[in-house]
């Protein structure tokens, strides 16, 4: 399936992209994230990152479907 | 009410929005862009947000504050975009009948916004480098 992945904050620097068009056979948010980490040689930070699907918070085990926009939010650092 | 803005924050205008005749106390906090961090000279900050979720989460925090403390009104405005040293990055204001609730709610809102609202800070240094700031809840 084809999805779009959006990175926020420092994750844009970590993964080297703001937005990625991603083709995957993975089903869950977590599996897709780990796939990204592996391909970009990044450390798994799923314990502190919050995932979103189509601009709504989701669970790591949430299922992703064709054309979803998946996003990864690092810990907040506003203020 | 929680809001994001890419315009200069006007504390006077925000204060007037929560002024009312039943409140005997008003507490506010302004977060300013300082010119140093961890020993490096800072020349500017850039705040980025997930706008939709930032407003949603921020509004939830304001609702929680209203429920948790005996306050009358609360507002928080967070700046996004490029800010120069000295500019106001965040403003929190609370009005209440009495000072204890106003002060406590103001601190609660600030702490929750810093910890929960999807806003991220990128610092620009005098040496030409830049760096994303990690969450810092100590002060």
Short mmCIF file of C-alpha atoms in Angstrom, two decimals:
data_model
loop_
_atom_site.label_atom_id
_atom_site.label_comp_id
_atom_site.label_asym_id
_atom_site.label_seq_id
_atom_site.Cartn_x
_atom_site.Cartn_y
_atom_site.Cartn_z
CA UNK A 1 0.00 0.00 0.00
CA UNK A 2 1.03 3.62 -0.48
CA UNK A 3 0.97 6.02 2.42
CA UNK A 4 2.37 9.43 3.24
CA UNK A 5 4.56 9.89 6.28
CA UNK A 6 5.10 13.24 8.00
CA UNK A 7 7.89 13.97 10.43
CA UNK A 8 7.72 16.78 12.98
CA UNK A 9 10.25 18.72 15.03
CA UNK A 10 13.66 17.13 15.36
CA UNK A 11 12.46 13.95 13.65
CA UNK A 12 12.66 15.81 10.34
CA UNK A 13 16.39 16.13 10.96
CA UNK A 14 16.73 12.56 12.28
CA UNK A 15 15.03 10.99 9.26
CA UNK A 16 16.15 13.63 6.76
CA UNK A 17 12.64 14.32 5.46
CA UNK A 18 9.59 16.45 6.25
CA UNK A 19 7.34 14.22 4.20
CA UNK A 20 7.84 10.81 2.65
CA UNK A 21 5.73 8.87 0.20
CA UNK A 22 6.12 5.32 1.44
CA UNK A 23 5.25 1.97 -0.09
CA UNK A 24 4.91 -0.78 2.46
CA UNK A 25 3.45 -4.18 3.19
CA UNK A 26 3.47 -3.48 6.93
CA UNK A 27 0.09 -3.17 8.60
CA UNK A 28 0.49 -1.42 11.95
CA UNK A 29 1.87 2.00 12.79
CA UNK A 30 4.63 0.38 14.85
CA UNK A 31 5.70 -1.94 12.05
CA UNK A 32 5.89 0.95 9.61
CA UNK A 33 7.84 3.04 12.09
CA UNK A 34 10.34 0.23 12.67
CA UNK A 35 10.65 -0.22 8.91
CA UNK A 36 11.51 3.48 8.64
CA UNK A 37 14.04 3.24 11.45
CA UNK A 38 15.74 0.29 9.82
CA UNK A 39 15.94 1.92 6.41
CA UNK A 40 17.18 5.23 7.79
CA UNK A 41 19.51 3.65 10.37
CA UNK A 42 17.66 5.40 13.19
CA UNK A 43 17.22 4.31 16.80
CA UNK A 44 13.74 3.15 17.84
CA UNK A 45 12.25 5.97 19.95
CA UNK A 46 8.70 4.67 20.02
CA UNK A 47 8.71 4.94 23.82
CA UNK A 48 8.70 8.76 23.54
CA UNK A 49 7.21 9.44 20.09
CA UNK A 50 3.45 9.87 19.60
CA UNK A 51 1.99 8.61 16.32
CA UNK A 52 -0.94 10.15 14.46
CA UNK A 53 -3.05 9.02 11.52
CA UNK A 54 -4.73 11.68 9.41
CA UNK A 55 -4.03 14.36 12.05
CA UNK A 56 -5.55 12.34 14.90
CA UNK A 57 -3.65 10.61 17.72
CA UNK A 58 -3.55 6.84 17.33
CA UNK A 59 -2.03 3.78 18.98
CA UNK A 60 1.17 2.09 17.86
CA UNK A 61 -0.88 -1.01 17.10
CA UNK A 62 -3.41 0.92 15.00
CA UNK A 63 -3.82 -0.41 11.48
CA UNK A 64 -2.82 1.78 8.57
CA UNK A 65 -4.72 1.73 5.32
CA UNK A 66 -3.98 2.89 1.77
CA UNK A 67 -3.46 6.65 1.42
CA UNK A 68 -3.43 7.31 5.17
CA UNK A 69 -1.16 10.12 6.29
CA UNK A 70 0.93 8.85 9.15
CA UNK A 71 2.75 11.31 11.40
CA UNK A 72 5.33 11.02 14.15
CA UNK A 73 5.54 13.63 16.91
CA UNK A 74 8.60 13.90 19.15
CA UNK A 75 8.18 15.08 22.76
CA UNK A 76 6.90 18.64 23.00
CA UNK A 77 9.41 21.40 23.68
CA UNK A 78 7.32 24.53 23.54
CA UNK A 79 7.15 27.32 26.06
CA UNK B 1 -9.03 29.40 25.47
CA UNK B 2 -5.79 28.26 23.87
CA UNK B 3 -4.46 29.80 20.69
CA UNK B 4 -1.45 29.80 18.40
CA UNK B 5 -0.26 32.91 16.65
CA UNK B 6 2.44 33.91 14.23
CA UNK B 7 2.01 37.54 15.27
CA UNK B 8 3.62 39.40 18.17
CA UNK B 9 1.82 38.51 21.41
CA UNK B 10 0.14 41.47 23.08
CA UNK B 11 -0.16 40.74 26.85
CA UNK B 12 -2.35 43.80 27.47
CA UNK B 13 -4.94 42.68 24.96
CA UNK B 14 -4.94 39.14 26.35
CA UNK B 15 -5.26 40.43 29.90
CA UNK B 16 -8.30 42.51 29.01
CA UNK B 17 -9.96 39.42 27.54
CA UNK B 18 -10.07 37.70 30.92
CA UNK B 19 -10.72 40.74 33.10
CA UNK B 20 -14.07 40.64 34.88
CA UNK B 21 -15.68 42.28 37.87
CA UNK B 22 -16.02 39.10 39.93
CA UNK B 23 -12.27 38.39 39.86
CA UNK B 24 -10.08 39.78 42.61
CA UNK B 25 -6.95 38.04 41.39
CA UNK B 26 -5.04 37.84 38.15
CA UNK B 27 -1.91 35.75 37.57
CA UNK B 28 0.08 35.66 34.38
CA UNK B 29 3.27 34.26 32.96
CA UNK B 30 5.29 35.40 29.98
CA UNK B 31 7.97 33.18 28.47
CA UNK B 32 10.59 35.28 26.67
CA UNK B 33 13.23 34.26 24.18
CA UNK B 34 16.55 34.48 26.02
CA UNK B 35 19.93 34.99 24.41
CA UNK B 36 21.61 31.88 25.78
CA UNK B 37 21.02 28.20 26.39
CA UNK B 38 23.43 25.60 27.73
CA UNK B 39 26.34 27.99 27.32
CA UNK B 40 25.59 28.84 23.68
CA UNK B 41 24.69 32.28 22.40
CA UNK B 42 21.14 32.20 20.99
CA UNK B 43 20.12 34.73 18.34
CA UNK B 44 16.64 33.45 17.43
CA UNK B 45 14.12 30.67 17.95
CA UNK B 46 11.79 29.00 15.53
CA UNK B 47 8.66 27.37 16.95
CA UNK B 48 6.90 24.76 14.88
CA UNK B 49 3.59 23.13 15.79
CA UNK B 50 1.14 20.59 14.55
CA UNK B 51 -1.49 23.31 14.46
CA UNK B 52 -4.63 21.19 14.64
CA UNK B 53 -3.44 18.95 17.46
CA UNK B 54 -1.73 21.79 19.32
CA UNK B 55 -5.01 23.69 19.54
CA UNK B 56 -6.93 20.53 20.47
CA UNK B 57 -4.51 19.51 23.22
CA UNK B 58 -4.12 23.09 24.41
CA UNK B 59 -7.86 23.53 24.67
CA UNK B 60 -8.14 20.29 26.67
CA UNK B 61 -5.58 21.67 29.12
CA UNK B 62 -7.54 24.89 29.52
CA UNK B 63 -10.73 22.90 30.19
CA UNK B 64 -8.90 20.77 32.76
CA UNK B 65 -7.64 23.91 34.49
CA UNK B 66 -11.14 25.36 34.70
CA UNK B 67 -12.40 22.09 36.22
CA UNK B 68 -9.46 21.61 38.58
CA UNK B 69 -9.14 25.11 40.04
CA UNK B 70 -11.59 27.71 41.34
CA UNK B 71 -10.88 30.17 38.56
CA UNK B 72 -13.07 32.35 36.38
CA UNK B 73 -11.17 32.65 33.11
CA UNK B 74 -7.96 31.33 31.58
CA UNK B 75 -6.13 32.00 28.36
CA UNK B 76 -2.92 30.77 26.83
CA UNK B 77 -1.34 31.98 23.63
CA UNK B 78 1.75 30.38 22.10
CA UNK B 79 3.76 31.98 19.36
CA UNK B 80 4.90 29.97 16.32
CA UNK B 81 7.36 30.88 13.60
CA UNK B 82 10.56 32.86 13.93
CA UNK B 83 11.13 34.85 17.15
CA UNK B 84 13.93 37.23 18.07
CA UNK B 85 15.57 37.48 21.48
CA UNK B 86 13.28 39.24 23.94
CA UNK B 87 10.02 38.40 22.20
CA UNK B 88 7.17 36.73 24.07
CA UNK B 89 6.95 33.04 23.14
CA UNK B 90 4.11 32.07 25.45
CA UNK B 91 1.60 33.95 27.57
CA UNK B 92 -0.63 32.39 30.23
CA UNK B 93 -3.21 34.38 32.15
CA UNK B 94 -5.76 33.36 34.75
CA UNK B 95 -8.38 35.37 36.61
CA UNK B 96 -10.02 34.09 39.80
CA UNK B 97 -11.81 35.30 42.87
CA UNK B 98 -8.67 34.69 44.96
CA UNK B 99 -4.93 34.60 44.29
CA UNK B 100 -4.14 31.03 45.37
CA UNK B 101 -6.24 29.45 42.64
CA UNK B 102 -5.05 31.96 40.04
CA UNK B 103 -1.37 31.27 40.75
CA UNK B 104 -1.81 27.50 40.90
CA UNK B 105 -3.82 27.36 37.69
CA UNK B 106 -1.33 29.56 35.86
CA UNK B 107 1.53 27.24 36.77
CA UNK B 108 -0.53 24.15 35.93
CA UNK B 109 -1.40 25.45 32.47
CA UNK B 110 2.19 26.40 31.73
CA UNK B 111 3.58 23.04 32.83
CA UNK B 112 0.97 21.07 30.91
CA UNK B 113 1.38 23.11 27.74
CA UNK B 114 5.15 22.68 27.80
CA UNK B 115 4.81 18.93 28.34
CA UNK B 116 1.85 18.02 26.16
CA UNK B 117 1.14 20.47 23.36
CA UNK B 118 2.84 19.42 20.10
CA UNK B 119 5.07 22.44 19.65
CA UNK B 120 8.80 22.18 19.03
CA UNK B 121 11.59 24.69 19.44
CA UNK B 122 14.56 25.05 17.11
CA UNK B 123 17.33 27.33 18.38
CA UNK B 124 19.63 29.36 16.15
CA UNK B 125 23.05 30.18 17.55
CA UNK B 126 25.52 33.00 17.02
CA UNK B 127 28.05 30.51 15.61
CA UNK B 128 25.71 29.76 12.71
CA UNK B 129 24.54 26.38 13.98
CA UNK B 130 21.04 25.42 15.03
CA UNK B 131 19.53 22.68 17.13
CA UNK B 132 16.18 21.28 18.19
CA UNK B 133 15.61 21.71 21.89
CA UNK B 134 14.68 18.66 23.92
CA UNK B 135 11.79 18.81 26.37
CA UNK B 136 12.80 20.68 29.49
CA UNK B 137 10.38 20.79 32.39
CA UNK B 138 12.78 21.86 35.12
CA UNK B 139 12.12 25.59 35.07
#
